[in-house]
Amino acid sequence: MTRLYLSTTIPYVNARPHVGHALELVQADVIARHHRRIGDEVRLQSGTDDNSLKNVLAAQLEGISTTELVNRNASAFAALREQLSLSFDDFIRTSADPRHRPGVERLWRACQASGDLYRKDYQGLYCVGCEQFYTEDELTDGTCPEHKTKPEQVTEENWFFRLSRYASRLREEISSGRLRIEPVTRRNEVLGFIDGGLADFSVSRSVQRAGGWGIGVPGDPSQVIYVWWDALGNYITALGYGGSGTDYQRWWVEADRRVHLVGKGVLRFHAVYWPAILLSAGAPLPTEIFVHDYLTAGGSKISKSAAGQERTDPAELADTYGADALRWWLLRDVPRVGDTDFTVGRLIGRANADLANGLGNLVSRVGSVAYHYRNGVVRPCSLPDGISRWLAAASDGRVPRGDDAALPWPADAAGLLAAVERTPDAVRAALARFDFRAAAAAVFDIVDQANRYVEATEPWHLGRAERAGDVSAGWRLDQVLGALVAACQALAGEIWPFLPDLAARVAAAVDDFGGRLPKPQQVFPRIQLSEPGYAAEAADTGVRSEVA
Ligand SMILES: [Zn+2]
């Protein structure tokens, strides 16, 4: 059994969440659920970065207090847990959580005790959007490469962190793989950055420039701790690093894996600054950092002013199309490497093709045949060892299968059996390399093979033949249904980390524990294309109904 501590980044909350935030949250949720399901110990951490200067500026623009703006937007992020069926165990808000400030202060003092913090006059080009200083040669035509705005010239005395001291140790940790950065191109990018020379960096701001917002430097009332230091600290302050509890020991120091999921824009902070701070503080480093790329929306960067843009509010998308449809698009269509364009049409097209037609059609055909020709009484074929089925009674999806199933797999269902057998390993392997698309495809292998088996055996014909007096067709129908129901039970278990809500409905539809399957119901109705423009992308075939 592995003990896994897994975190998302904590977004700054100058605006409501968009679909790009949902990507990282859903990815983290899948890993957490997958490991819980196979019996590992998991703690999934999320939260919001309330202390960003961007929040102060956004509040000024709206003419409200920073606290009011931060509370409103942070609540919208926290609400995603319910709306997207996420399973994070903890959600930290850096301005409001009583665990955070003492932890950040302890981290500061630990680095100070190592001799790594010192005061220095500083002059630099500062991008407020990035909350970071840039050197001239890092700018594009004199503007921030991320925001295309001109950074401001800032001169003040700040606290500095002795990053230069940790270059060779960081390099060693990363190149040895003790700190594994995926994909490997991102690891090479970090190594290249380290090899270019690490300069000490400023880790405080004047109280004035921070607008009085943030956490004060211990022992220096004129300065506020740099928001990135503050935000990165959340990964351990949420574990009570500044307090007296045991979570920090249990989930950070003694965890087998400490995994951060981050976007490509914050790679340097997580793969260089954060590990260096931890080395200075004498704390263990993360074991893995997975870096995802970005989503665009309708061909352009997702912007806060959504006028004329694709709809990108994850709460609204989940409310309209269901959390399953949104999660599935994020998992099944977003590749491990490269930016991906989101459109509502693509979300609908993917959901209708896979979830309504592929999976929904399979479950409704199996349920209908079982209902019409067996009154719901089906003996599922026995599942191979190591494959657990999902019991509707268990909300956490990890109940091991019972041993009551007795029918052997029919010889002509070997392809379906092979798909059921290979899926758990394929999912495990894909998720180990953070390839969510491959993992989702591996689960769908069962759906495809099962539908192929339905087409090949046409169980409704067997049912009609049996009623016409063909006894052997009846035996055959038992076998076919036994294999299909067992495959759907396994499918419900395997798809649970990806689509927990749909998994529960599939499990309920093929649950034979009362001795009989329930009356068949659609587990994923087609999304109707009421809005023009979606039809071309979302075009697919209708649900077939050969039964009855
Ligand atoms: Zn910027």
XYZ file of C-alpha atoms and ligand atoms in Angstrom:
549
model
C 0.000 0.000 0.000
C 1.246 3.411 -1.009
C 0.687 6.630 0.897
C 0.046 9.389 -1.607
C -0.197 13.105 -0.990
C -1.502 14.867 -4.047
C -2.043 18.566 -4.624
C -3.479 20.931 -7.189
C -2.074 24.425 -7.466
C -4.047 27.072 -5.630
C -5.311 29.585 -8.194
C -5.463 33.284 -7.388
C -9.031 34.350 -7.109
C -9.238 37.655 -8.969
C -12.053 36.119 -11.037
C -14.367 33.139 -11.108
C -12.974 29.737 -12.159
C -12.800 28.792 -15.843
C -12.557 25.477 -17.623
C -8.749 25.570 -17.474
C -8.938 25.346 -13.675
C -11.342 22.438 -14.015
C -8.767 20.509 -16.070
C -6.227 20.340 -13.261
C -8.846 19.653 -10.581
C -10.361 16.784 -12.562
C -6.953 15.295 -13.387
C -6.002 15.328 -9.709
C -9.353 13.846 -8.757
C -8.876 10.919 -11.136
C -5.480 10.058 -9.669
C -6.841 10.318 -6.132
C -9.878 8.136 -6.859
C -7.796 5.601 -8.778
C -5.448 5.135 -5.841
C -8.215 5.013 -3.274
C -9.906 2.350 -5.359
C -6.855 0.106 -5.406
C -6.487 0.480 -1.647
C -3.806 3.142 -1.334
C -3.880 5.868 1.309
C -4.625 9.171 -0.374
C -4.947 12.783 0.627
C -5.973 15.229 -2.089
C -5.285 18.872 -1.344
C -6.726 21.929 -3.085
C -7.407 25.555 -2.241
C -7.128 29.180 -3.294
C -4.348 31.741 -3.264
C -6.081 34.651 -1.584
C -2.999 36.756 -0.895
C -2.111 37.594 -4.485
C -1.645 41.244 -5.362
C -3.860 40.599 -8.385
C -6.766 40.126 -6.018
C -6.117 43.566 -4.550
C -6.082 45.138 -8.031
C -9.234 43.305 -9.119
C -11.077 44.472 -6.007
C -10.017 48.078 -6.671
C -11.383 47.796 -10.223
C -14.719 46.538 -8.936
C -14.780 49.107 -6.160
C -15.183 46.524 -3.403
C -12.923 45.448 -0.551
C -10.273 42.814 -1.205
C -11.840 40.597 1.455
C -15.227 40.774 -0.232
C -13.822 39.929 -3.667
C -11.652 37.113 -2.340
C -14.484 35.584 -0.326
C -16.871 35.658 -3.279
C -14.471 34.105 -5.800
C -12.876 31.616 -3.415
C -16.364 30.291 -2.655
C -16.901 29.702 -6.376
C -13.742 27.570 -6.460
C -14.706 25.627 -3.340
C -18.162 24.965 -4.792
C -16.573 23.083 -7.710
C -16.094 20.129 -5.393
C -19.815 19.458 -5.520
C -20.415 20.710 -9.057
C -17.680 18.624 -10.713
C -17.954 15.647 -8.323
C -14.434 16.222 -7.023
C -13.142 14.415 -3.971
C -10.503 16.674 -2.471
C -10.036 15.953 1.215
C -9.036 19.464 2.159
C -9.374 22.964 0.743
C -7.141 25.700 2.090
C -7.800 29.418 1.666
C -4.572 31.239 2.318
C -6.162 34.415 3.740
C -8.690 32.722 5.980
C -7.282 29.372 7.074
C -5.820 29.515 10.595
C -3.239 26.846 9.668
C -1.647 28.918 6.933
C 0.009 31.941 8.518
C 1.855 30.053 11.296
C 3.106 27.567 8.690
C 4.397 30.274 6.360
C 6.109 31.979 9.292
C 7.723 28.729 10.385
C 8.975 28.108 6.840
C 10.459 31.620 6.781
C 12.192 31.146 10.101
C 13.553 27.734 9.063
C 15.175 29.277 5.968
C 16.409 32.199 8.049
C 18.019 29.750 10.492
C 19.842 28.167 7.542
C 21.290 31.598 6.691
C 19.412 31.791 3.401
C 17.510 35.064 3.897
C 19.155 38.478 3.698
C 18.190 42.107 2.970
C 19.317 43.863 -0.167
C 18.484 46.934 -2.236
C 16.737 45.818 -5.320
C 15.870 47.392 -8.600
C 13.928 45.410 -11.136
C 11.199 45.128 -13.733
C 8.073 43.791 -12.104
C 4.985 42.373 -13.842
C 2.007 42.667 -11.516
C 0.095 40.146 -13.655
C 2.756 37.489 -13.027
C 3.749 38.775 -9.587
C 7.333 38.317 -10.626
C 10.456 40.233 -11.579
C 11.823 39.922 -15.089
C 15.269 40.588 -16.507
C 15.484 42.596 -19.758
C 16.312 39.554 -21.856
C 13.307 37.625 -20.553
C 10.945 40.247 -22.001
C 9.458 40.199 -25.486
C 9.861 43.642 -27.088
C 10.047 45.111 -23.625
C 6.781 43.490 -22.492
C 5.891 40.529 -20.275
C 5.791 37.373 -22.439
C 2.710 36.169 -20.564
C 0.690 39.408 -20.381
C 2.122 41.549 -23.200
C 2.198 44.491 -20.800
C 5.149 46.692 -19.917
C 6.493 45.754 -16.471
C 7.032 48.554 -13.971
C 10.445 49.632 -12.713
C 10.560 48.967 -8.985
C 13.232 49.999 -6.504
C 13.112 48.995 -2.860
C 14.894 47.107 -0.146
C 13.660 43.513 0.024
C 14.472 40.203 1.608
C 16.304 37.804 -0.679
C 16.531 34.020 -0.709
C 19.915 32.426 -1.436
C 18.720 30.293 -4.365
C 22.227 30.264 -5.886
C 23.368 28.004 -3.056
C 21.047 25.173 -4.143
C 21.758 24.891 -7.861
C 23.843 21.730 -7.757
C 21.611 19.954 -5.252
C 18.514 20.786 -7.277
C 20.178 19.530 -10.402
C 21.114 16.293 -8.654
C 17.607 15.730 -7.253
C 16.000 16.265 -10.648
C 18.461 14.462 -12.899
C 18.533 11.457 -10.547
C 14.739 11.221 -10.789
C 14.261 11.537 -7.033
C 12.277 14.600 -8.024
C 10.572 13.354 -11.164
C 9.231 15.987 -13.541
C 6.814 14.894 -16.257
C 6.664 15.197 -19.228
C 10.391 14.830 -19.778
C 10.545 17.948 -21.975
C 9.532 19.929 -18.887
C 12.265 18.275 -16.855
C 14.802 19.272 -19.484
C 13.433 22.796 -19.477
C 14.014 22.996 -15.707
C 17.520 21.533 -15.964
C 18.311 24.073 -18.695
C 17.093 26.874 -16.454
C 19.261 25.644 -13.570
C 22.270 25.318 -15.843
C 21.748 28.907 -16.998
C 22.622 29.971 -13.446
C 20.312 30.554 -10.490
C 20.254 34.053 -9.056
C 19.005 34.783 -5.547
C 15.444 36.049 -5.698
C 13.414 38.593 -3.809
C 11.018 37.054 -1.310
C 9.344 40.102 0.205
C 7.579 43.291 -0.852
C 7.125 46.576 0.884
C 3.897 46.773 2.855
C 2.840 49.758 0.700
C 3.223 47.982 -2.629
C 1.352 44.962 -1.288
C -1.524 47.248 -0.303
C -1.243 45.940 3.235
C -2.514 42.569 1.965
C -0.598 39.384 2.736
C 1.514 37.862 5.492
C 4.068 40.078 7.239
C 7.748 39.142 7.357
C 8.429 37.817 10.874
C 10.294 40.536 12.769
C 10.113 43.108 9.937
C 6.883 45.131 9.948
C 7.894 47.073 6.817
C 7.734 43.983 4.582
C 5.191 41.420 3.412
C 6.223 37.894 2.358
C 6.308 37.422 -1.408
C 2.988 35.931 -2.473
C 4.653 33.012 -4.232
C 6.457 31.978 -1.057
C 3.185 32.262 0.775
C 1.256 30.308 -1.873
C 3.815 27.501 -2.317
C 3.827 27.051 1.434
C 0.192 25.910 1.289
C 1.266 22.393 0.361
C 2.609 21.913 3.872
C 0.784 24.567 5.886
C -2.438 22.698 5.045
C -0.847 19.722 6.792
C -0.331 21.789 9.918
C 3.375 22.453 9.331
C 3.170 25.472 11.642
C 1.172 23.675 14.323
C 1.411 20.677 16.568
C -0.695 18.042 14.777
C 0.588 14.880 13.072
C -0.627 15.479 9.503
C 2.629 17.046 8.316
C 4.629 14.063 9.527
C 2.144 11.565 8.168
C 1.305 13.084 4.769
C 4.488 14.939 3.858
C 7.494 13.508 5.666
C 6.329 9.882 5.648
C 4.359 9.807 2.401
C 5.673 7.477 -0.310
C 4.720 9.962 -2.989
C 4.310 13.732 -2.777
C 2.821 14.785 -6.086
C 2.093 18.286 -7.390
C -0.061 18.886 -10.448
C 0.808 22.244 -11.997
C 0.269 24.250 -15.186
C 3.200 25.005 -17.451
C 3.159 28.706 -16.513
C 4.168 28.005 -12.906
C 6.728 25.275 -13.543
C 9.736 27.285 -12.388
C 8.102 28.147 -9.087
C 7.319 24.500 -8.348
C 10.400 22.814 -9.757
C 13.079 25.311 -8.683
C 11.994 27.830 -6.041
C 9.802 25.500 -3.984
C 12.280 22.598 -3.751
C 15.065 25.064 -2.887
C 12.973 26.527 -0.059
C 12.291 22.999 1.205
C 15.996 22.084 1.034
C 16.809 25.209 3.012
C 14.115 24.408 5.577
C 15.340 20.816 5.895
C 12.062 19.348 4.625
C 11.593 16.521 2.101
C 11.057 17.497 -1.532
C 8.067 16.543 -3.658
C 8.657 13.233 -5.434
C 6.794 14.136 -8.631
C 5.619 17.190 -10.507
C 3.261 16.719 -13.420
C 3.013 19.684 -15.756
C -0.071 20.120 -17.930
C -0.415 22.505 -20.814
C -3.212 25.036 -21.289
C -6.706 25.075 -22.663
C -7.777 27.732 -25.101
C -11.444 28.503 -25.747
C -12.821 28.812 -29.238
C -9.304 29.365 -30.559
C -8.213 32.118 -28.179
C -6.738 32.470 -24.726
C -9.357 32.066 -22.018
C -10.047 35.573 -20.800
C -11.871 36.963 -17.845
C -14.026 39.236 -19.975
C -16.041 36.501 -21.599
C -18.018 38.692 -24.025
C -18.493 36.872 -27.305
C -16.382 33.953 -26.140
C -17.028 30.266 -25.669
C -18.752 29.540 -22.418
C -15.953 28.490 -20.059
C -17.499 28.616 -16.583
C -17.162 25.023 -15.318
C -20.087 25.394 -12.905
C -22.349 26.541 -15.727
C -21.090 23.828 -18.094
C -21.611 21.112 -15.484
C -25.035 22.496 -14.663
C -26.088 22.485 -18.320
C -24.461 19.301 -19.606
C -23.628 17.393 -16.435
C -20.351 16.889 -14.598
C -19.854 13.601 -16.466
C -19.859 15.305 -19.870
C -17.415 18.019 -18.776
C -15.099 15.579 -16.992
C -15.127 13.223 -19.951
C -14.113 15.892 -22.421
C -11.274 17.066 -20.164
C -10.009 13.516 -19.690
C -10.662 11.946 -23.067
C -9.808 14.825 -25.403
C -6.959 16.717 -23.743
C -3.584 15.198 -24.668
C -0.686 14.912 -22.250
C 1.351 17.413 -24.229
C 0.174 20.472 -26.138
C -2.503 23.100 -25.729
C -6.062 22.031 -26.485
C -8.945 24.096 -27.745
C -12.179 23.828 -25.816
C -15.555 24.426 -27.413
C -18.997 23.518 -26.125
C -19.585 21.726 -29.429
C -16.642 19.433 -28.805
C -17.851 18.704 -25.288
C -21.301 17.758 -26.607
C -19.897 15.749 -29.505
C -17.653 13.694 -27.257
C -20.370 13.110 -24.657
C -22.954 12.029 -27.213
C -20.583 9.769 -29.141
C -18.998 8.051 -26.135
C -21.353 8.360 -23.201
C -24.806 8.376 -24.827
C -24.156 6.170 -27.860
C -21.213 4.036 -26.787
C -21.643 3.434 -23.089
C -25.290 4.443 -22.602
C -26.451 2.382 -25.538
C -24.531 -0.662 -24.289
C -26.028 -0.528 -20.816
C -29.550 0.093 -22.060
C -29.383 -2.762 -24.576
C -28.067 -5.189 -21.967
C -30.663 -4.037 -19.452
C -33.514 -4.200 -21.961
C -32.727 -7.726 -23.148
C -32.322 -8.908 -19.560
C -35.621 -7.293 -18.631
C -37.610 -8.497 -21.620
C -36.344 -12.050 -21.881
C -35.197 -12.885 -18.333
C -37.329 -10.606 -16.202
C -34.028 -9.138 -14.954
C -32.693 -12.437 -13.601
C -29.168 -12.896 -14.964
C -26.207 -14.886 -13.655
C -23.107 -12.827 -14.423
C -20.037 -14.713 -15.643
C -17.228 -14.798 -13.103
C -14.746 -11.953 -13.451
C -11.036 -12.700 -13.745
C -8.987 -12.424 -10.564
C -7.996 -8.896 -9.682
C -11.012 -7.303 -11.375
C -13.420 -5.838 -8.903
C -16.933 -4.927 -9.686
C -18.583 -1.859 -8.336
C -21.432 -2.272 -5.901
C -24.086 0.382 -6.029
C -24.350 0.134 -2.269
C -20.779 1.362 -1.849
C -20.293 5.027 -2.586
C -16.512 4.838 -2.642
C -16.348 2.343 -5.499
C -13.847 -0.063 -4.021
C -15.819 -3.009 -2.696
C -14.279 -6.278 -3.876
C -16.431 -8.550 -5.983
C -18.441 -11.348 -4.464
C -17.771 -14.932 -5.431
C -21.319 -15.908 -6.275
C -20.878 -15.621 -10.028
C -20.458 -19.036 -11.515
C -20.983 -19.021 -15.270
C -17.754 -19.335 -17.273
C -17.091 -16.873 -20.087
C -18.451 -18.017 -23.434
C -15.676 -18.914 -25.875
C -16.769 -16.306 -28.421
C -16.477 -13.524 -25.790
C -12.688 -13.881 -25.586
C -12.170 -10.384 -27.016
C -14.434 -8.887 -24.379
C -12.768 -10.908 -21.626
C -9.346 -9.739 -22.795
C -10.494 -6.104 -22.653
C -11.826 -6.575 -19.125
C -8.579 -8.286 -18.091
C -6.152 -5.772 -19.544
C -7.965 -2.603 -18.475
C -6.789 -2.343 -14.832
C -3.109 -2.627 -15.783
C -3.519 -0.325 -18.753
C -5.193 2.323 -16.575
C -2.540 1.983 -13.881
C 0.279 2.323 -16.396
C -1.294 5.323 -18.138
C -1.986 7.165 -14.888
C 1.545 6.442 -13.642
C 2.746 8.593 -16.534
C -0.115 11.092 -16.081
C -1.603 10.188 -19.440
C -5.271 10.742 -18.714
C -6.353 10.411 -22.302
C -4.740 6.980 -22.623
C -6.241 5.899 -19.296
C -9.726 6.971 -20.356
C -9.272 5.199 -23.688
C -8.201 2.030 -21.874
C -11.449 1.958 -19.908
C -13.430 2.562 -23.045
C -11.894 -0.527 -24.572
C -14.432 -2.495 -22.503
C -17.309 -0.476 -23.962
C -16.103 -0.977 -27.518
C -15.531 -4.705 -27.094
C -18.865 -5.156 -25.347
C -20.739 -3.327 -28.100
C -18.936 -5.446 -30.664
C -20.055 -8.541 -28.788
C -23.646 -7.309 -28.735
C -23.523 -6.736 -32.484
C -22.003 -10.164 -33.067
C -24.415 -12.117 -30.885
C -27.621 -10.063 -31.318
C -29.073 -11.262 -28.003
C -32.583 -9.976 -28.841
C -32.665 -12.513 -31.699
C -31.679 -15.225 -29.238
C -34.547 -14.143 -26.982
C -37.052 -14.278 -29.826
C -35.748 -17.661 -30.990
C -36.077 -19.030 -27.478
C -39.666 -17.859 -27.294
C -40.273 -19.582 -30.616
C -39.169 -22.846 -28.995
C -35.382 -22.970 -29.591
C -34.026 -24.223 -26.245
C -30.348 -23.895 -27.204
C -30.903 -20.217 -28.068
C -32.048 -19.800 -24.464
C -28.841 -21.332 -23.079
C -26.857 -19.159 -25.389
C -28.736 -16.058 -24.222
C -27.820 -16.880 -20.606
C -24.147 -17.018 -21.565
C -24.210 -13.847 -23.619
C -26.049 -11.874 -20.953
C -23.787 -13.326 -18.254
C -20.707 -12.042 -20.066
C -22.229 -8.636 -20.842
C -23.536 -8.004 -17.326
C -20.188 -9.010 -15.814
C -18.377 -6.726 -18.266
C -20.688 -3.815 -17.381
C -20.119 -4.440 -13.673
C -16.371 -4.322 -14.250
C -16.809 -1.234 -16.430
C -18.656 0.581 -13.639
C -15.701 -0.066 -11.340
C -13.048 0.914 -13.856
C -14.763 4.110 -14.948
C -15.487 5.264 -11.399
C -12.281 7.340 -10.991
C -13.076 9.170 -14.218
C -16.856 9.568 -14.032
C -18.039 8.792 -10.513
C -21.655 9.837 -11.128
C -22.099 7.869 -14.317
C -20.290 4.905 -12.744
C -22.884 4.850 -9.982
C -25.718 4.810 -12.521
C -24.076 2.041 -14.558
C -23.489 0.036 -11.398
C -27.124 0.444 -10.368
C -28.317 -0.600 -13.831
C -26.392 -3.890 -13.764
C -26.615 -4.563 -10.047
C -27.801 -8.179 -9.609
C -27.461 -8.304 -5.856
C -31.166 -8.475 -5.235
C -31.096 -11.500 -7.559
C -32.480 -9.416 -10.383
C -31.456 -6.369 -12.438
C -33.608 -3.261 -12.021
C -35.937 -1.984 -14.721
C -33.713 -0.599 -17.511
C -33.092 3.134 -17.581
C -30.978 5.411 -19.709
C -27.742 6.065 -17.853
C -26.688 8.932 -20.128
C -29.370 10.600 -22.262
C -28.198 12.282 -25.442
C -27.510 15.995 -25.132
C -29.930 17.683 -27.487
C -28.407 20.140 -29.903
C -30.718 23.071 -29.478
C -28.160 25.681 -30.393
C -27.161 26.208 -34.025
C -23.525 25.730 -34.884
C -23.006 22.673 -32.733
C -24.608 20.232 -35.141
C -21.624 19.803 -37.452
C -19.140 19.003 -34.707
C -21.514 16.998 -32.600
C -23.069 14.982 -35.410
C -23.269 11.307 -34.635
C -25.663 8.412 -34.951
C -28.787 8.011 -32.884
C -29.306 5.448 -30.161
C -30.280 2.157 -31.700
C -33.207 0.213 -30.354
C -33.346 -3.343 -31.607
C -35.007 -4.592 -28.458
C -38.768 -5.275 -28.240
Zn 3.121 39.060 -16.689
